[in-house]
mmCIF file of C-alpha atoms and ligand atoms in Angstrom:
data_model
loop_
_atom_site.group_PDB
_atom_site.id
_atom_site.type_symbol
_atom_site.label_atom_id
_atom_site.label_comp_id
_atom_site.label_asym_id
_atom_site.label_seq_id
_atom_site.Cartn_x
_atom_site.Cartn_y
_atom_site.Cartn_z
ATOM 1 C CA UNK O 1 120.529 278.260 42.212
ATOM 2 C CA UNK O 2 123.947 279.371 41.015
ATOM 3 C CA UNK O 3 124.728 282.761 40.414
ATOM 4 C CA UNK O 4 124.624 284.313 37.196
ATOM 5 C CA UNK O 5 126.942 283.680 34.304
ATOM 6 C CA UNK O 6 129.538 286.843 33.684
ATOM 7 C CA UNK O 7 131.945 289.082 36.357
ATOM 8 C CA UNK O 8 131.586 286.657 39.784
ATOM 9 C CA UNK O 9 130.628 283.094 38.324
ATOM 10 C CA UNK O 10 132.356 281.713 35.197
ATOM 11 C CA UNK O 11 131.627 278.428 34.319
ATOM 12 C CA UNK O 12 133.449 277.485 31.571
ATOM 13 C CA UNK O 13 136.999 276.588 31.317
ATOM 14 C CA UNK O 14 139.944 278.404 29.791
ATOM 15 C CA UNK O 15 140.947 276.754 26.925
ATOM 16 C CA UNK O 16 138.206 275.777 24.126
ATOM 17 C CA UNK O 17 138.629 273.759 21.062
ATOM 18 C CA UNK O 18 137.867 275.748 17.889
ATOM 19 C CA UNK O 19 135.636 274.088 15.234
ATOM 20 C CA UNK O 20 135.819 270.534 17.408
ATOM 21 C CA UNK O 21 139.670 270.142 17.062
ATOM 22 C CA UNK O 22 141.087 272.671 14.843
ATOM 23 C CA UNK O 23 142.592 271.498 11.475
ATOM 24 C CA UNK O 24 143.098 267.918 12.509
ATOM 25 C CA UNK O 25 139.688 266.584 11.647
ATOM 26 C CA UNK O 26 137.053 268.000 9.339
ATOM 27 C CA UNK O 27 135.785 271.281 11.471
ATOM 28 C CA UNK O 28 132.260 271.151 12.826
ATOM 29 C CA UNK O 29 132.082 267.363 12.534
ATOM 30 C CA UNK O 30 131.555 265.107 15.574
ATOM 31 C CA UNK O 31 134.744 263.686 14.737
ATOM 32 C CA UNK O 32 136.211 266.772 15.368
ATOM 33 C CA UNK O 33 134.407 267.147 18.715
ATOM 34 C CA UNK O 34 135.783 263.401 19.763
ATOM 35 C CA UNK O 35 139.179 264.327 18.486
ATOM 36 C CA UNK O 36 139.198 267.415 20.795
ATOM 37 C CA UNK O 37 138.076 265.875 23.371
ATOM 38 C CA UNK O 38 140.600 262.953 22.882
ATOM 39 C CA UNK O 39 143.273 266.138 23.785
ATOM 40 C CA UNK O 40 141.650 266.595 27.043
ATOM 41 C CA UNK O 41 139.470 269.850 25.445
ATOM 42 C CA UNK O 42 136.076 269.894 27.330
ATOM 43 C CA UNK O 43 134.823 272.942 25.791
ATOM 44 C CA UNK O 44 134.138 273.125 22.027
ATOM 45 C CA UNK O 45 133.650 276.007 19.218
ATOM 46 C CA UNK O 46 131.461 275.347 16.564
ATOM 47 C CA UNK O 47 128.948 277.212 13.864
ATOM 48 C CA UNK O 48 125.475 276.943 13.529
ATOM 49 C CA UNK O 49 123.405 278.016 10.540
ATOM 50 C CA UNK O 50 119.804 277.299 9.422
ATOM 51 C CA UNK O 51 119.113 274.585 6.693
ATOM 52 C CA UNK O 52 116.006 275.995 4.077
ATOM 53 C CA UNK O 53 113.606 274.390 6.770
ATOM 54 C CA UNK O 54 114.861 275.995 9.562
ATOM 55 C CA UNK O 55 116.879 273.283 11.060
ATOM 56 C CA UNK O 56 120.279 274.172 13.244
ATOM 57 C CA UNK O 57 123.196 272.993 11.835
ATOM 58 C CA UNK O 58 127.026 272.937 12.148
ATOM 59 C CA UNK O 59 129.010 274.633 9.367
ATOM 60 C CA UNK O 60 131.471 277.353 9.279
ATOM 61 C CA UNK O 61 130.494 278.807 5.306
ATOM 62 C CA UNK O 62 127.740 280.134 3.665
ATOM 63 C CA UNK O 63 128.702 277.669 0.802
ATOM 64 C CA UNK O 64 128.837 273.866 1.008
ATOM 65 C CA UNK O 65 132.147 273.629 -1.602
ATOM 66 C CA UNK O 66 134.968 273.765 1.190
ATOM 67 C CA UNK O 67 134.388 271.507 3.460
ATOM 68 C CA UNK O 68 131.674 269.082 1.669
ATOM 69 C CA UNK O 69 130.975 267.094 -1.358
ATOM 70 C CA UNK O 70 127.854 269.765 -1.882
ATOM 71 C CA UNK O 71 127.113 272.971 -3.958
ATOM 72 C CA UNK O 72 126.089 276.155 -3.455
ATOM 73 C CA UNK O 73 124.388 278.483 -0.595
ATOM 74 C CA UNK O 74 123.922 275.805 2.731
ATOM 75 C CA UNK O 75 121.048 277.130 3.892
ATOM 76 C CA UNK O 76 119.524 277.411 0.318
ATOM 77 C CA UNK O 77 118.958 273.234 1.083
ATOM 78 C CA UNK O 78 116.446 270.841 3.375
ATOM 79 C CA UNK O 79 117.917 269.315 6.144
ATOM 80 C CA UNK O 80 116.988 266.051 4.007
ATOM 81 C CA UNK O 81 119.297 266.729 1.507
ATOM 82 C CA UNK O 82 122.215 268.415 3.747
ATOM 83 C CA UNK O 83 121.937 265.360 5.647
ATOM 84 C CA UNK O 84 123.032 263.163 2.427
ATOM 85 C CA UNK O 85 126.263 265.468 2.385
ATOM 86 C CA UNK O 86 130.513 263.747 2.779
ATOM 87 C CA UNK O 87 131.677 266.299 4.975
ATOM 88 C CA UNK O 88 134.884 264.346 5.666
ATOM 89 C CA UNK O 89 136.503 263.224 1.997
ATOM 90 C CA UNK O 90 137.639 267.234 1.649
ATOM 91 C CA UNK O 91 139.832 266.808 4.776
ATOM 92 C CA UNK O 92 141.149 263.105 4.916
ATOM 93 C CA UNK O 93 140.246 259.980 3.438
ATOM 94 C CA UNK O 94 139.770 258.474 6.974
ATOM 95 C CA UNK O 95 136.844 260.790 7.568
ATOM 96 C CA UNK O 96 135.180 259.698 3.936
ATOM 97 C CA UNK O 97 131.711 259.649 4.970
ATOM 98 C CA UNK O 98 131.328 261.887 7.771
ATOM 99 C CA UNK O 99 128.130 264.073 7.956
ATOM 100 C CA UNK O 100 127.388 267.210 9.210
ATOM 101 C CA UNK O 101 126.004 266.934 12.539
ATOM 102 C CA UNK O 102 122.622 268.974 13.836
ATOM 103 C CA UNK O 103 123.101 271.262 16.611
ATOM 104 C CA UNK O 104 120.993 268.773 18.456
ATOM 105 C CA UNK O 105 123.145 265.881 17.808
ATOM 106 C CA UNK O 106 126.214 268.146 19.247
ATOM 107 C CA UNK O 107 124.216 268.672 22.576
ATOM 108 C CA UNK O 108 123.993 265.111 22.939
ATOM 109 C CA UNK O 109 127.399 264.536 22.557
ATOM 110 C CA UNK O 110 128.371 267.250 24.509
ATOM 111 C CA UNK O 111 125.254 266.769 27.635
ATOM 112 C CA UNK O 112 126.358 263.106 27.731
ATOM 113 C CA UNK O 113 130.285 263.355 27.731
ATOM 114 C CA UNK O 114 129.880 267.162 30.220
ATOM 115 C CA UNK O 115 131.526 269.159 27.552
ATOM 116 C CA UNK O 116 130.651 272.587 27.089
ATOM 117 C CA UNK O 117 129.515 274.494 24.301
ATOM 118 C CA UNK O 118 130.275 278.427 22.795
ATOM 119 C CA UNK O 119 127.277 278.399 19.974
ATOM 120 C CA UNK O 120 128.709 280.814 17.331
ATOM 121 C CA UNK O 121 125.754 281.782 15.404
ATOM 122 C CA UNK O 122 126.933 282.224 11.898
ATOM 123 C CA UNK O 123 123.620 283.660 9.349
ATOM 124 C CA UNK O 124 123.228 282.555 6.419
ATOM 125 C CA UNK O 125 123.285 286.405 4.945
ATOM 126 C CA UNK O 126 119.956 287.718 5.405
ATOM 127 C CA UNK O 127 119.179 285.514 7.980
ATOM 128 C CA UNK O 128 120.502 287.014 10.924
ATOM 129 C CA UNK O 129 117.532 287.612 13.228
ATOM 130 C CA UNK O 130 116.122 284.257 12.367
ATOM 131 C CA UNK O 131 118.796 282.405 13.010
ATOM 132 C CA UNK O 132 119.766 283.454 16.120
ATOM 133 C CA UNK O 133 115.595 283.192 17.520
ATOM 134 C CA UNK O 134 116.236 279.930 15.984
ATOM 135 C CA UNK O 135 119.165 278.675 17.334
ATOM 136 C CA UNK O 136 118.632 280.258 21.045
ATOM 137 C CA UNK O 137 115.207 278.982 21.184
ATOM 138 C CA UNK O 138 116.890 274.802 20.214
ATOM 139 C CA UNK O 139 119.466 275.543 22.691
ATOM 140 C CA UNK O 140 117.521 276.676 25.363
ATOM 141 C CA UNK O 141 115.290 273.392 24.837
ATOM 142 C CA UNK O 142 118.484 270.978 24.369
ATOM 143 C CA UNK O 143 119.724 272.519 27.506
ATOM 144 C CA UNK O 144 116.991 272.740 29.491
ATOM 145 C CA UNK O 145 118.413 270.483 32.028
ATOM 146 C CA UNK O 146 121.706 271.129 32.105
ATOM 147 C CA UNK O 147 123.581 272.862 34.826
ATOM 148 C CA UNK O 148 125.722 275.056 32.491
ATOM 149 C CA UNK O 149 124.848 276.646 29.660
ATOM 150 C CA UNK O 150 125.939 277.144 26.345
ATOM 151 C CA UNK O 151 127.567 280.339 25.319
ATOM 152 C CA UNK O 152 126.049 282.128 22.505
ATOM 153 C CA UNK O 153 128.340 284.089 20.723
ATOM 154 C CA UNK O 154 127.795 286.517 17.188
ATOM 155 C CA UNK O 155 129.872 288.432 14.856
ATOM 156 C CA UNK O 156 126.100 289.757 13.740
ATOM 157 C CA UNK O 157 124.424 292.053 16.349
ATOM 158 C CA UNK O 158 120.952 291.367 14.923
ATOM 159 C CA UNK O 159 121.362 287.891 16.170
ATOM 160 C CA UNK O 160 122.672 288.357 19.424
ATOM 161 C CA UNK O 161 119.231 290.471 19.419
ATOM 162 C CA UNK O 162 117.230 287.983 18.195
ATOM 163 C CA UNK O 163 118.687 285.465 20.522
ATOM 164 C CA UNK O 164 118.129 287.607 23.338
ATOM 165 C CA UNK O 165 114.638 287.665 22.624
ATOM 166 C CA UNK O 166 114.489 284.194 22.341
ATOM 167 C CA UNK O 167 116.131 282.962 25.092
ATOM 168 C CA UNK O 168 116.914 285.952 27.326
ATOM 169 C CA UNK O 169 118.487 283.397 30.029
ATOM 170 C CA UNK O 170 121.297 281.831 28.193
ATOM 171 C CA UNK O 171 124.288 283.947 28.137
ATOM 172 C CA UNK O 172 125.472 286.149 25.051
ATOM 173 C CA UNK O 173 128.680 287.479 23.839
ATOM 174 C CA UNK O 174 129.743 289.708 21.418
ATOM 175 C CA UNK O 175 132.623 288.498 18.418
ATOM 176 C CA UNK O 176 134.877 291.282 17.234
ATOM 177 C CA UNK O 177 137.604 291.153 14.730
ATOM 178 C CA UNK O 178 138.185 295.148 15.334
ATOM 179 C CA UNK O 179 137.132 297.339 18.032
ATOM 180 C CA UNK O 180 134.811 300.061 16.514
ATOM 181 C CA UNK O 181 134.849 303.346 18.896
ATOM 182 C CA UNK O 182 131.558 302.100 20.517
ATOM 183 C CA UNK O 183 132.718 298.585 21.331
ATOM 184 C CA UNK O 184 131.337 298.030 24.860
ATOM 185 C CA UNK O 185 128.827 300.094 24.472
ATOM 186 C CA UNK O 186 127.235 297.819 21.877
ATOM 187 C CA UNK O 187 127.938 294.361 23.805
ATOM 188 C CA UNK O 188 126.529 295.732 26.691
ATOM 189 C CA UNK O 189 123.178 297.078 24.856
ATOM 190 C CA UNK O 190 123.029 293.343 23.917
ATOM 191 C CA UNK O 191 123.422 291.975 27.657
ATOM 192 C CA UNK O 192 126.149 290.143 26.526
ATOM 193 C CA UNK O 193 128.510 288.753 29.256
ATOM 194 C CA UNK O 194 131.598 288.304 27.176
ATOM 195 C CA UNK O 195 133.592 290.059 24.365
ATOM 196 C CA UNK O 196 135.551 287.159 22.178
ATOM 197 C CA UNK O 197 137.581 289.697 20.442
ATOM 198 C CA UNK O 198 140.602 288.949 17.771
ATOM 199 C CA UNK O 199 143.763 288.060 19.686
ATOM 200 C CA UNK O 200 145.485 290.775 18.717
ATOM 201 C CA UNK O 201 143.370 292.938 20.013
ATOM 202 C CA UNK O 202 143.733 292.377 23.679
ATOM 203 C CA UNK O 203 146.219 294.565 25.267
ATOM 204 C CA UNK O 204 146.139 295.699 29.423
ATOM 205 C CA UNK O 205 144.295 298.750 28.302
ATOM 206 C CA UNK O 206 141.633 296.885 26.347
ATOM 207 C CA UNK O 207 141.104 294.058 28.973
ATOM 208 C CA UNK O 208 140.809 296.507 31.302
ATOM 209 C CA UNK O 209 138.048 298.575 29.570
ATOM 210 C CA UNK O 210 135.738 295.244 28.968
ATOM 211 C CA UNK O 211 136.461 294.075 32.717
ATOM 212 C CA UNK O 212 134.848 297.468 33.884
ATOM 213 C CA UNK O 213 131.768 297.261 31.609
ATOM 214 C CA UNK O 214 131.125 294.115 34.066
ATOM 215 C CA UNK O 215 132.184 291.658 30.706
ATOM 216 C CA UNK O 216 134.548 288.812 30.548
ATOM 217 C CA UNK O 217 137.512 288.603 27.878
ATOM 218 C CA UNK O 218 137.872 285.636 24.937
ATOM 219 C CA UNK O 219 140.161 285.476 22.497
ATOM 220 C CA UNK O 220 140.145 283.599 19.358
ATOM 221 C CA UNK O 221 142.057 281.868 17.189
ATOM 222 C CA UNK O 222 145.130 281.196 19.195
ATOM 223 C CA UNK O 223 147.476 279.043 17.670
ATOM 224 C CA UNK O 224 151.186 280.172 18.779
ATOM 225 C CA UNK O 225 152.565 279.475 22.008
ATOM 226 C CA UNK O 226 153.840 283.242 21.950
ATOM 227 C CA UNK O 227 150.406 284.525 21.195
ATOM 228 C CA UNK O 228 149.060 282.090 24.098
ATOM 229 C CA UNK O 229 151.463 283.160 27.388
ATOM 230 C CA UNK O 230 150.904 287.075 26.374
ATOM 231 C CA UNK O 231 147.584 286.836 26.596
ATOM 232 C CA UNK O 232 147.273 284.458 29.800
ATOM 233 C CA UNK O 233 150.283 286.999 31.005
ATOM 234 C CA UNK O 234 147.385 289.493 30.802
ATOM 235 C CA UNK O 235 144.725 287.028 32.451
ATOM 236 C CA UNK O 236 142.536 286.231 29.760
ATOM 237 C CA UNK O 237 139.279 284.152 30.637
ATOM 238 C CA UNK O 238 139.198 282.242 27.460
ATOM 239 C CA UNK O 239 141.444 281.047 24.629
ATOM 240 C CA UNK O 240 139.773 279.613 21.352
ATOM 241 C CA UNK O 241 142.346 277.379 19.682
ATOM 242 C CA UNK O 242 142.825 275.257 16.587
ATOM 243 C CA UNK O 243 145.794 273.685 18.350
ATOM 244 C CA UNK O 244 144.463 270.863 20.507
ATOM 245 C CA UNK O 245 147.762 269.053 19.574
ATOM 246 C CA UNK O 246 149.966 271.886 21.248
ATOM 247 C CA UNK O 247 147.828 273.240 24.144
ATOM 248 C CA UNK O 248 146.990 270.823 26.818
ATOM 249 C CA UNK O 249 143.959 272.605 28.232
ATOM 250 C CA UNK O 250 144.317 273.670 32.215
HETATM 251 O O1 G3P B 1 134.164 282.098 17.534
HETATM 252 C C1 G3P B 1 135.486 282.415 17.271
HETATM 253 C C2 G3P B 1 135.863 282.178 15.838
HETATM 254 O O2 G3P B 1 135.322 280.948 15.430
HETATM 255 C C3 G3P B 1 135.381 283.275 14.940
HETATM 256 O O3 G3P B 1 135.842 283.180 13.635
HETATM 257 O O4 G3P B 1 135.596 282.610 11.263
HETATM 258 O O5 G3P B 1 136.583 280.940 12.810
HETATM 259 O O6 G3P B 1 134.156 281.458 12.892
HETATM 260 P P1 G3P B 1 135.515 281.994 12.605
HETATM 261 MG MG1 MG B 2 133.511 280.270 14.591
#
């Protein structure tokens, strides 16, 4: 048995394609995964909400307008009709057609090809502590067999709670786009094992502070070359980027 995920064992690699492959396919598509992966990426961002039926899904919006051929709240629909949904004409007329994928079909891809996956759990509003039961309890099933697991990772504390719950085993970590006063304090009263903080924020100082609360150090989205050496200057364990073009991943 291998040790546990966090301060000694770290499974997953450095770099990790955000959305699939950034802006150069339509984001949390499986064309986006095979284009990332076409870069060399073998670990992949993506967002997973609940359809009206409760079925895990990959989009980054509460709304379907952006980045589909749909209307209105996504998780206000069946998976029957969000299945029906162009989720490729917004971004390129070579991707005309393409749907949006189940969380299952994205641990297919990803079981079959050894890719790994960071989960970002991303509510519907209101549907925090559902969706992360929801989506922790799928992954832990889709993963059952697998030798590494997927990273689940929340802006929404209620979900990393829920998930917790769900799936205590499969490791959690805690999104931040500022650092309230309590920062740690709250990823470790999740058990999380990483912080994936803003860029920006990570300084010596603030690495520092997470390594000693036992928690490993993500940063997303990085998408300058400046913005990439700083923080692997400062020995950052993970770097979420758009730019699959520009970074060959390590
Ligand atoms: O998980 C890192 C990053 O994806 C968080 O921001 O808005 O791109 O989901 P967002
Ligand atoms: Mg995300």
């Amino acid at each position: 048995m291998s040790p546990p995920i966090g301060t000694t064992h770290w499974p997953y690699p450095r770099w990790i394609a955000h959305r699939g492959a950034g802006k150069l396919a339509p984001e949390n598509t499986l064309a986006a995964f095979r284009l990332g992966a076409a870069h060399g990426y073998r670990m992949f961002e993506c967002d997973v909400k609940l359809s009206a039926d409760g079925l895990p899904f990959l989009l980054h919006d509460a709304t379907l307008e952006r980045t589909s051929n749909g209307r209105g709240s996504a998780g206000g629909l069946p998976w029957s009709a969000l299945s029906q949904l162009d989720a490729g004409s917004w971004h390129s007329r070579s991707h005309a057609g393409e749907p949006l994928p189940t969380l299952q079909a994205i641990a297919q891809y990803c079981l079959r090809n050894g890719h790994q996956l960071n989960i970002e759990i991303k509510p519907t509003p209101g549907t925090e502590g559902k969706t992360g039961e929801v989506v922790a309890r799928s992954a832990a099933q889709l993963w059952q067999a697998a030798t590494v697991p997927p990273l689940l990772s929340s802006f929404q504390p209620a979900s990393l709670e829920a998930a917790r719950t769900a799936a205590p085993q499969l490791p959690r970590a805690l999104l931040l786009d500022t650092l309230p006063p309590d920062w740690l304090q709250q990823a470790q009263a999740l058990d999380c094992v990483a912080v994936v903080c803003n860029h920006a924020l990570w300084d010596a100082a603030t690495l520092a502070q997470a390594r000693g609360a036992g928690l490993r150090c993500l940063a997303y989205t990085v998408n300058d070359e400046w913005a990439a050496q700083r923080l692997l200057d400062l020995g950052i364990d993970g770097i979420i980027t758009d730019r699959v073009d520009l970074f060959a991943p390590g």
